[in-house]
XYZ file of C-alpha atoms in Angstrom:
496
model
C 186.771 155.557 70.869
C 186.634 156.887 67.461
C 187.597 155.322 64.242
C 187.627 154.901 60.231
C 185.106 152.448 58.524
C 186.302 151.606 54.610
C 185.116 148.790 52.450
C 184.553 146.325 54.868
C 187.642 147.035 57.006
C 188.264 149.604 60.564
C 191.029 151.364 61.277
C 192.601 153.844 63.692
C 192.861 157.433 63.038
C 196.635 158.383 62.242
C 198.700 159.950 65.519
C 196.955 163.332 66.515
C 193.612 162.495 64.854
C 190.668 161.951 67.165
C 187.595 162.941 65.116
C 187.091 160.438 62.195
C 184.254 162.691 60.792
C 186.661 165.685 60.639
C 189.654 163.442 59.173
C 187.429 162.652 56.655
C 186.202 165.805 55.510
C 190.001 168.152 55.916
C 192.398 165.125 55.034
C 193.938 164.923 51.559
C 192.917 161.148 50.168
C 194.462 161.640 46.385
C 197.695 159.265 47.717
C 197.521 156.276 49.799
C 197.689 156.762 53.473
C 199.312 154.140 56.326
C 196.969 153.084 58.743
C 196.161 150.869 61.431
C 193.972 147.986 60.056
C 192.131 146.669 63.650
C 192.108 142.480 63.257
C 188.300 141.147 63.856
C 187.678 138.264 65.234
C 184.840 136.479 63.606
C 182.413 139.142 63.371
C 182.749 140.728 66.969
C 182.748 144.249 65.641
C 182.683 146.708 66.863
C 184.509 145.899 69.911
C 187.626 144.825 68.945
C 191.473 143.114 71.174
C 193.738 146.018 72.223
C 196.867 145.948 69.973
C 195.433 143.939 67.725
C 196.125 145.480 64.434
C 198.387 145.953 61.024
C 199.447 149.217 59.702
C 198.727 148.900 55.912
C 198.635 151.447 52.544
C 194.795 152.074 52.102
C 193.805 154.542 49.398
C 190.305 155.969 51.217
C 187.051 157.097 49.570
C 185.790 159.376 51.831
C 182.161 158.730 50.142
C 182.440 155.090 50.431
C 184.180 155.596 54.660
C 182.312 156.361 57.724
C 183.251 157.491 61.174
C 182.609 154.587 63.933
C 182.627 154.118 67.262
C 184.681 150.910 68.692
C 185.922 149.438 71.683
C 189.103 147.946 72.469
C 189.250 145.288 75.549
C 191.914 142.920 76.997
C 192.387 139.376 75.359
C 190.870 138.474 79.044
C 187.643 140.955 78.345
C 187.019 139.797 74.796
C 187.206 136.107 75.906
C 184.507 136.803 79.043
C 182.548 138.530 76.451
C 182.386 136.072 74.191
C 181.667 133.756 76.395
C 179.090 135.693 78.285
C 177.212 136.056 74.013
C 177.631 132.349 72.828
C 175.059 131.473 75.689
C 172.269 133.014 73.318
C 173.574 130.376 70.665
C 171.855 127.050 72.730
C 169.783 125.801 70.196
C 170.967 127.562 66.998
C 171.262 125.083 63.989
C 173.256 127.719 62.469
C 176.383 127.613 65.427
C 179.971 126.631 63.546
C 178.099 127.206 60.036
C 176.942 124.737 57.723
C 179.324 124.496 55.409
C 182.663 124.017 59.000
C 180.690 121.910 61.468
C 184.120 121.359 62.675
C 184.167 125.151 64.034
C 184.108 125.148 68.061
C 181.662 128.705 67.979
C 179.815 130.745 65.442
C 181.470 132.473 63.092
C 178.932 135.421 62.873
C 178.912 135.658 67.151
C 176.889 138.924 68.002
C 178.539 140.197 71.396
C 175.080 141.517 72.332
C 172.353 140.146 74.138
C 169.920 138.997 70.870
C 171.014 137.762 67.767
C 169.147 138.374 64.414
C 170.625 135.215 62.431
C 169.493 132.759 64.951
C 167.663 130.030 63.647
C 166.273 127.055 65.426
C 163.987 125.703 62.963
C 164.235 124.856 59.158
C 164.033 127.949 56.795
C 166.875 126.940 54.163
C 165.756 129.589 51.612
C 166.030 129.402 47.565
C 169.930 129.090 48.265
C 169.174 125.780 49.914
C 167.947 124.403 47.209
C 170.436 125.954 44.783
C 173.363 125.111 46.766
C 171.948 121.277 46.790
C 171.437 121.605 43.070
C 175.301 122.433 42.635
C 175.991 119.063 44.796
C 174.066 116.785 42.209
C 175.358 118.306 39.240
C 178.963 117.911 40.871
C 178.051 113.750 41.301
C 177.204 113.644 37.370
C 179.865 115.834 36.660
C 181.790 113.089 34.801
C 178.365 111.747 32.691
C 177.372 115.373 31.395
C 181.140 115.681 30.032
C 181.040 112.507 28.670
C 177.487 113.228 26.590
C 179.142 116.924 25.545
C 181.909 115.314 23.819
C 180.198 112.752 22.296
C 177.621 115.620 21.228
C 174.524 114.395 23.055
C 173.834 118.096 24.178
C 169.807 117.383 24.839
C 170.237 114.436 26.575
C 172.378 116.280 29.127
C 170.527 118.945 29.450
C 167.259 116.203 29.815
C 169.694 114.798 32.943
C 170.068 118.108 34.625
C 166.419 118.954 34.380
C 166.092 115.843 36.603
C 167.963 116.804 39.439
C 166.222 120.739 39.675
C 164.255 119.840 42.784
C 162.776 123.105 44.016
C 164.343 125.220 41.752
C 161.619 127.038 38.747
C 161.997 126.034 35.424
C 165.221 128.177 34.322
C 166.106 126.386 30.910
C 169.472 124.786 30.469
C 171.219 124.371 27.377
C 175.186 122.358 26.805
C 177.181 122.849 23.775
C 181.282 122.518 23.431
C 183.391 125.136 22.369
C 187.132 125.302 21.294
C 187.960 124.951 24.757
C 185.527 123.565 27.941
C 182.084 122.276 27.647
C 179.369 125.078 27.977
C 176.762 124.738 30.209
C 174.051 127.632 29.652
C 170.918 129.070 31.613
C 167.946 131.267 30.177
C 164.918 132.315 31.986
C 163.609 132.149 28.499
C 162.073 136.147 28.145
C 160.905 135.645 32.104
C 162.896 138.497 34.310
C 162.502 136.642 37.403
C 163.617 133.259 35.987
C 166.957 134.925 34.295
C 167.340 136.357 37.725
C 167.753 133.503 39.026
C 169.627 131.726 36.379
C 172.078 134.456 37.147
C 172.214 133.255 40.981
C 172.996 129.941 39.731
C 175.913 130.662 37.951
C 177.157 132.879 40.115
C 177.073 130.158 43.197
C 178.222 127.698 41.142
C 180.994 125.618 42.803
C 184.953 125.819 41.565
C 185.011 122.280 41.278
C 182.411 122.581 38.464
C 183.901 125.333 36.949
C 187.147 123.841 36.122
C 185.500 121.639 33.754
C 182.241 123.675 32.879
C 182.216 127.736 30.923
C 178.845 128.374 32.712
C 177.062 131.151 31.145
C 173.351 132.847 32.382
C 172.075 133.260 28.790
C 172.366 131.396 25.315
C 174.354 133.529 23.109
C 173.816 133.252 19.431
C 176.474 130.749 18.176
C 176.986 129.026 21.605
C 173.684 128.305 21.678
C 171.489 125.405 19.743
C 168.233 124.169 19.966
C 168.451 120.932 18.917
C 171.904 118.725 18.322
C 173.739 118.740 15.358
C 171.741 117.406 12.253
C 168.001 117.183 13.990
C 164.661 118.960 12.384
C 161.479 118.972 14.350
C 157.934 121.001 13.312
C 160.033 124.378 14.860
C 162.743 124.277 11.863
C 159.832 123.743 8.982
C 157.818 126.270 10.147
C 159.445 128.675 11.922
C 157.792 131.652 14.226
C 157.488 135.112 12.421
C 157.910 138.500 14.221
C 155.761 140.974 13.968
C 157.943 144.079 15.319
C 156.033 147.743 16.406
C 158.897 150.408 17.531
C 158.229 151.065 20.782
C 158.208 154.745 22.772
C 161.020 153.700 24.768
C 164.537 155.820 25.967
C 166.742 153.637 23.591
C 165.481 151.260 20.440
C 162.981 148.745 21.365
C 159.922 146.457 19.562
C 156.858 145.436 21.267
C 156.628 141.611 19.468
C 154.107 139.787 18.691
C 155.446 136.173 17.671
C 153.539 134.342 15.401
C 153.439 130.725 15.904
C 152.593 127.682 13.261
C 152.333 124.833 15.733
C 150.514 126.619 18.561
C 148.533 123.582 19.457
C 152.018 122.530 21.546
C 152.207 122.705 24.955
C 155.398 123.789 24.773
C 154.819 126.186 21.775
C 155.745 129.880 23.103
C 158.567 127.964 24.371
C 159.862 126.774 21.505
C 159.384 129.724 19.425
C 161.440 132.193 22.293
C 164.162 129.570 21.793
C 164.348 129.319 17.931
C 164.042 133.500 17.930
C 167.313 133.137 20.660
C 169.248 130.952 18.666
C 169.399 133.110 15.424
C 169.373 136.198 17.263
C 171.282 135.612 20.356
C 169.761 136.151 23.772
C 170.982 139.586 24.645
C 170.358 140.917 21.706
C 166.747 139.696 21.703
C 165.980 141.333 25.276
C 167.986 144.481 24.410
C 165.681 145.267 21.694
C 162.121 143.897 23.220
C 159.817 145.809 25.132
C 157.182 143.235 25.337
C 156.546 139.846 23.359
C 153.261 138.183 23.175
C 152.110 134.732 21.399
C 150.064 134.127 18.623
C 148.919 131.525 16.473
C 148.623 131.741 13.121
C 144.861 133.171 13.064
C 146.664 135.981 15.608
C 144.769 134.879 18.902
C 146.788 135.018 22.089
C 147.674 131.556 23.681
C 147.892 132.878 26.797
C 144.592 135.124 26.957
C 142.944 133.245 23.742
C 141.403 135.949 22.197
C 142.446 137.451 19.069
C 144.460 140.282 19.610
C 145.996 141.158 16.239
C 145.100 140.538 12.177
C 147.641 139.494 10.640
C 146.159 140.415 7.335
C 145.906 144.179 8.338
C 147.551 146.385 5.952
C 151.051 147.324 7.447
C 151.072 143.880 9.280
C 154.301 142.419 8.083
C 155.632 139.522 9.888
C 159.316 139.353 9.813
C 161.710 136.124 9.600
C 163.832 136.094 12.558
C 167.000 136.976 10.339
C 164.767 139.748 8.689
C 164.028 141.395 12.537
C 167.740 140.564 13.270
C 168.340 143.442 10.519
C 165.459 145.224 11.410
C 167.151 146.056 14.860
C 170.549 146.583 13.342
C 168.867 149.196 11.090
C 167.325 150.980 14.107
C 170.726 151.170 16.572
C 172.259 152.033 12.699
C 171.074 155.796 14.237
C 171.906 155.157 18.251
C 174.205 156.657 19.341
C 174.992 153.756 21.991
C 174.125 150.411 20.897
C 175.426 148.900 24.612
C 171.901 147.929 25.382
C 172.068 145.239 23.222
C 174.939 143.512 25.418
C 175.009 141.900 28.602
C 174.575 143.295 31.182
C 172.812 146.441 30.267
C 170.551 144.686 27.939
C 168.593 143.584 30.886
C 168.252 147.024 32.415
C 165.171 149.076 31.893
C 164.617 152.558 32.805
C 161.066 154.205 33.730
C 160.331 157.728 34.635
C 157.361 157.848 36.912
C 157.144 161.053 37.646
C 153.260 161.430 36.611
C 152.429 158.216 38.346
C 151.079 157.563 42.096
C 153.215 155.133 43.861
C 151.960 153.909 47.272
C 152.818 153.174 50.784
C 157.015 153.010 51.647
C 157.666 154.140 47.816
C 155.335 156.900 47.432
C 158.225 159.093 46.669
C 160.152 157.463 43.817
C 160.447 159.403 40.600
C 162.643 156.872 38.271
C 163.079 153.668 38.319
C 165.612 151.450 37.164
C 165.291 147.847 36.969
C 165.521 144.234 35.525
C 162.485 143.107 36.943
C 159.742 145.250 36.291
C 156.707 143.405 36.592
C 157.827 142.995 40.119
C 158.442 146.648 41.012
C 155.128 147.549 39.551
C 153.575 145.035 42.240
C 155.753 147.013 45.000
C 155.044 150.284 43.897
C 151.505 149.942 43.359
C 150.605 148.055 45.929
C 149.376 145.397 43.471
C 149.600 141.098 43.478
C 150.366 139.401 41.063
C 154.397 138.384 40.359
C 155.276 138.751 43.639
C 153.411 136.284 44.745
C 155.279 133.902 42.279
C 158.315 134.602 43.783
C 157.338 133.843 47.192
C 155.994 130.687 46.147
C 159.763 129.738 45.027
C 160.636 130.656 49.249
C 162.548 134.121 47.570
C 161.918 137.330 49.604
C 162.321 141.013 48.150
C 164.836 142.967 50.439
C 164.506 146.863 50.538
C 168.189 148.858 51.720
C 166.591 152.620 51.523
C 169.701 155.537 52.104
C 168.923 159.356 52.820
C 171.028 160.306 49.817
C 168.273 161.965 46.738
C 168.398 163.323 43.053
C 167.573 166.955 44.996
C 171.649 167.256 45.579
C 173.844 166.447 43.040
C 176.677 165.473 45.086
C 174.362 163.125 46.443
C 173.104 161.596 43.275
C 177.367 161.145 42.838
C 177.511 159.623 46.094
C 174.414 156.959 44.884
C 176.070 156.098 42.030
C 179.041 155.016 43.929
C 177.323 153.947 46.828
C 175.256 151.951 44.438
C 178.119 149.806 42.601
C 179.379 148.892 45.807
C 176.102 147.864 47.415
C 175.352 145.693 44.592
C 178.936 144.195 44.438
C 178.703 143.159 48.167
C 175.492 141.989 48.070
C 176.226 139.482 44.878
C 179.655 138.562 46.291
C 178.542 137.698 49.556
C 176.287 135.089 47.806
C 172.602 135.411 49.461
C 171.017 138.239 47.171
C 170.018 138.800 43.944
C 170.260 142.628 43.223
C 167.792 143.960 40.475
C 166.716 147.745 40.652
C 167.399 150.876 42.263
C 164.957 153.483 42.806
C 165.194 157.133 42.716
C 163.341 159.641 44.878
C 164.135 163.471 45.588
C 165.528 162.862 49.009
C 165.783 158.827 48.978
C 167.419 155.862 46.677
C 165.448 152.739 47.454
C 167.731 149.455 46.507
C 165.455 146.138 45.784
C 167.107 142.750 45.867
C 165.562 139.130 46.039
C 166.667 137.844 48.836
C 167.535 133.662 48.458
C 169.685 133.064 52.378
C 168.171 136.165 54.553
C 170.801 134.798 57.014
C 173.789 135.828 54.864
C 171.894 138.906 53.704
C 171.435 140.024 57.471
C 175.305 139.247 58.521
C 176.182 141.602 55.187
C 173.409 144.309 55.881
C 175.464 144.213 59.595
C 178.970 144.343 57.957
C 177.987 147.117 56.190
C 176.341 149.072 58.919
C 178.727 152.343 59.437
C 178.294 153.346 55.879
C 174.441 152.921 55.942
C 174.184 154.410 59.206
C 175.790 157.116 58.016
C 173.269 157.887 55.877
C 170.288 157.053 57.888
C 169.149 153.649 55.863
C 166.759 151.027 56.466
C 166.758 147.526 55.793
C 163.556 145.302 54.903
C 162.261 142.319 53.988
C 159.112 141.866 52.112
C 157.524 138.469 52.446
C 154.175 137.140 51.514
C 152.566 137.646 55.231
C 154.574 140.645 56.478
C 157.583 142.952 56.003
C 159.768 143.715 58.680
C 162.220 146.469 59.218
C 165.093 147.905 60.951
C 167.213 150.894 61.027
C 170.731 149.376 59.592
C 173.417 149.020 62.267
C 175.733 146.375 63.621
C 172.638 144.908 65.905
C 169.461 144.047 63.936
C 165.940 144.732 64.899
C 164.413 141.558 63.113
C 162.986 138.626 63.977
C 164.809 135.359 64.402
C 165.510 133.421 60.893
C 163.188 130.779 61.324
């Protein structure tokens, strides 16, 4: 029979209603309306126990509702049904969940004959390892408190480093505040890293965050280098910037950072985190195109060849309080100086309109993203980052909708669409969201993917509304990328 998808939730059509495409289009959504809310059980949509349900107020958006088809079956049907599906589970490490081994059957139970979150083998994903990360910090809990209030900041942060088994090298940072301790992450001017810095804090477990402010960045005045009262080589010869304006949509600087002690391994390191502490995090991404490393003779340490002189006329490097005006001076004359804060700072936007994308995204026009270096390796068919990111057991997933920038009622319904997409994805705790792309008829959403299990069951949850609007779901590993039109059953491998 027919019914109403919204956010997550079905319901039946109101008394005399038996079209939910129709209802949606004539009915008058300004007020609330009182409808029959259908009670899953687990995630057995969409077949669903006759009279089973609980009229509630729902204010609808018809752009963010689809029409569905259900069934409703006896309490006797449902249980032979269920019954008749949990013999695909045999074998499943997944069955009662990892986190409720207590739970008799699976709470993600597909009624139909295959399952696309089985898993037999080990495939834990980055949120393994992240999740497992949370657990060790939680058993040394009590000894990184105790070294915040006695002010022993880098020798917490030196303990925590210890326990990042499997996770990249996201730098972590303590100071104390007024209130809690503060417990900070930077992917130190690396887009993928401060992605994932961002999944950490996001997973992070309440039992931490009663005693912890955890923050994905190091804001200026939150943040220090060193503890209270200690020099090193850094503080008596700090970096300079040498800042060119770059041709970008808002005010940005393509840096060049010159560096005294370059012989360091950790040099460029050093000098990204002495630039962050004056200048604050957000503020120094908002305003950076690119930044390179130099030493002091103005050859690259990465590519070791010189690549500026730093006596040229016009070459004037910049203290990092002097570029700290330098950008105030040049959002003195934006009109929106948002880019500077989180989270827009992170957001970049590229038109590629005179450039040749390839293969699946051959017809995206704009792009916007906080990982670009990636999306150039997707678009272009190119290696290079991506390749990291596999390493680190992360896949790219690819949700693509038939809604364009042709239509502008359409490009209305992608910005909605969008928010929501994005908000599901984060909440539900196995994706990293990162950039949307924009074609004439398509809008192409890229994620990294860290538990493709959890990914999958929300890709399912979601399916009416993508259906709706004809979307595919993908995901781009480092030996293959499979996809599947989006609905409730999955065309995909198993996990493992």
């Amino acid at each position: 029979m027919n019914a109403l998808w919204h956010d997550g939730n079905y319901y039946l059509l109101p008394d005399g209603e038996t079209d939910a495409a129709g209802y949606l289009k004539t009915a008058a959504f300004a007020r609330p309306v009182r409808l029959p809310r259908l009670i899953a059980e687990n995630a057995y949509a969409p077949c669903f126990e006759l009279g089973k349900s609980a009229t509630e107020e729902v204010t609808i958006d018809p752009d963010l509702a689809a029409p569905v088809d259900i069934e409703l079956v006896s309490r006797e049907e449902l249980d032979r049904r269920i019954l008749q599906a949990e013999a695909k589970c045999a074998g499943c490490r997944w069955r009662g969940g990892p986190a409720a081994r207590d739970l008799k059957r699976c709470p993600c139970l597909d009624l139909s004959p295959a399952c696309p979150l089985r898993e037999t083998g080990f495939d834990p994903g980055f949120k393994f390892y992240s999740d497992a990360f949370w657990r060790r910090i939680g058993a040394i809990r009590g000894t990184l408190l105790d070294l915040c209030r006695k002010g022993r900041f880098q020798k917490a942060a030196k303990l925590v480093d210890r326990l990042r088994f499997s996770i990249p090298d996201v730098f972590v940072a303590f100071n104390s505040t007024d209130g809690k301790p503060v417990m900070m992450f930077s992917g130190g001017g690396n887009d993928y890293l401060s992605l994932l810095g961002n999944h950490l804090v996001d997973i992070a477990p309440e039992s931490v965050r009663q005693d912890l402010d955890l923050i994905s960045a190091f804001p200026k005045g939150t943040y220090r280098r060193l503890d209270r009262n200690a020099k090193d080589a850094m503080e008596r010869r700090p970096p300079l910037v040498v800042a060119t304006p770059a041709p970008t949509f808002r005010p940005r600087f393509d840096l060049t950072v010159v560096v005294a002690a370059a012989h360091k391994e950790t040099a460029q390191d050093d000098a990204y985190l002495y630039l962050t502490e004056r200048i604050g995090e957000h503020r120094l991404i908002g305003a950076m195109n690119s930044i390179r490393f130099v030493d002091d003779s103005g050859f690259d340490l990465d590519d070791h060849e010189k690549v500026i002189d730093l006596n040229a006329p016009g070459c004037v490097p910049l203290s990092a309080e002097a570029y700290d005006r330098t950008i105030d001076e040049a959002y003195a004359q934006a009109p929106d100086r948002s880019g500077l804060e989180a989270p827009l700072c992170f957001y970049e936007h590229f038109d590629i309109t005179n450039d040749e994308p390839v293969g699946d995204l051959s017809d995206v026009k704009y792009v916007r993203t906080r990982f670009w270096e990636l999306d150039q390796c997707l678009l272009f068919g190119r290696g290079g980052i991506i390749d990291d990111v596999f390493q680190d057991g992360v896949l790219v997933g690819r949700i693509a909708l038939e809604l364009g920038m042709d239509d502008r009622r359409d490009r209305d319904r992608v910005e909605k669409i969008s928010a929501w997409l994005w908000y599901r994805l984060l909440t539900d705790g196995g994706a990293v969201p990162y950039a949307t792309l924009y074609g004439m008829r398509r809008t192409i959403f890229h994620f990294l993917v860290t538990d493709k299990r959890i990914v999958r069951n929300t890709v399912r949850s979601l399916s009416p509304l993508l259906a709706k609007h004809r979307a595919t779901y993908a995901e781009i590993g480092p030996d293959m990328t499979s996809s599947t039109v989006c609905g409730y059953r999955l065309d995909l491998p198993e996990s493992n």
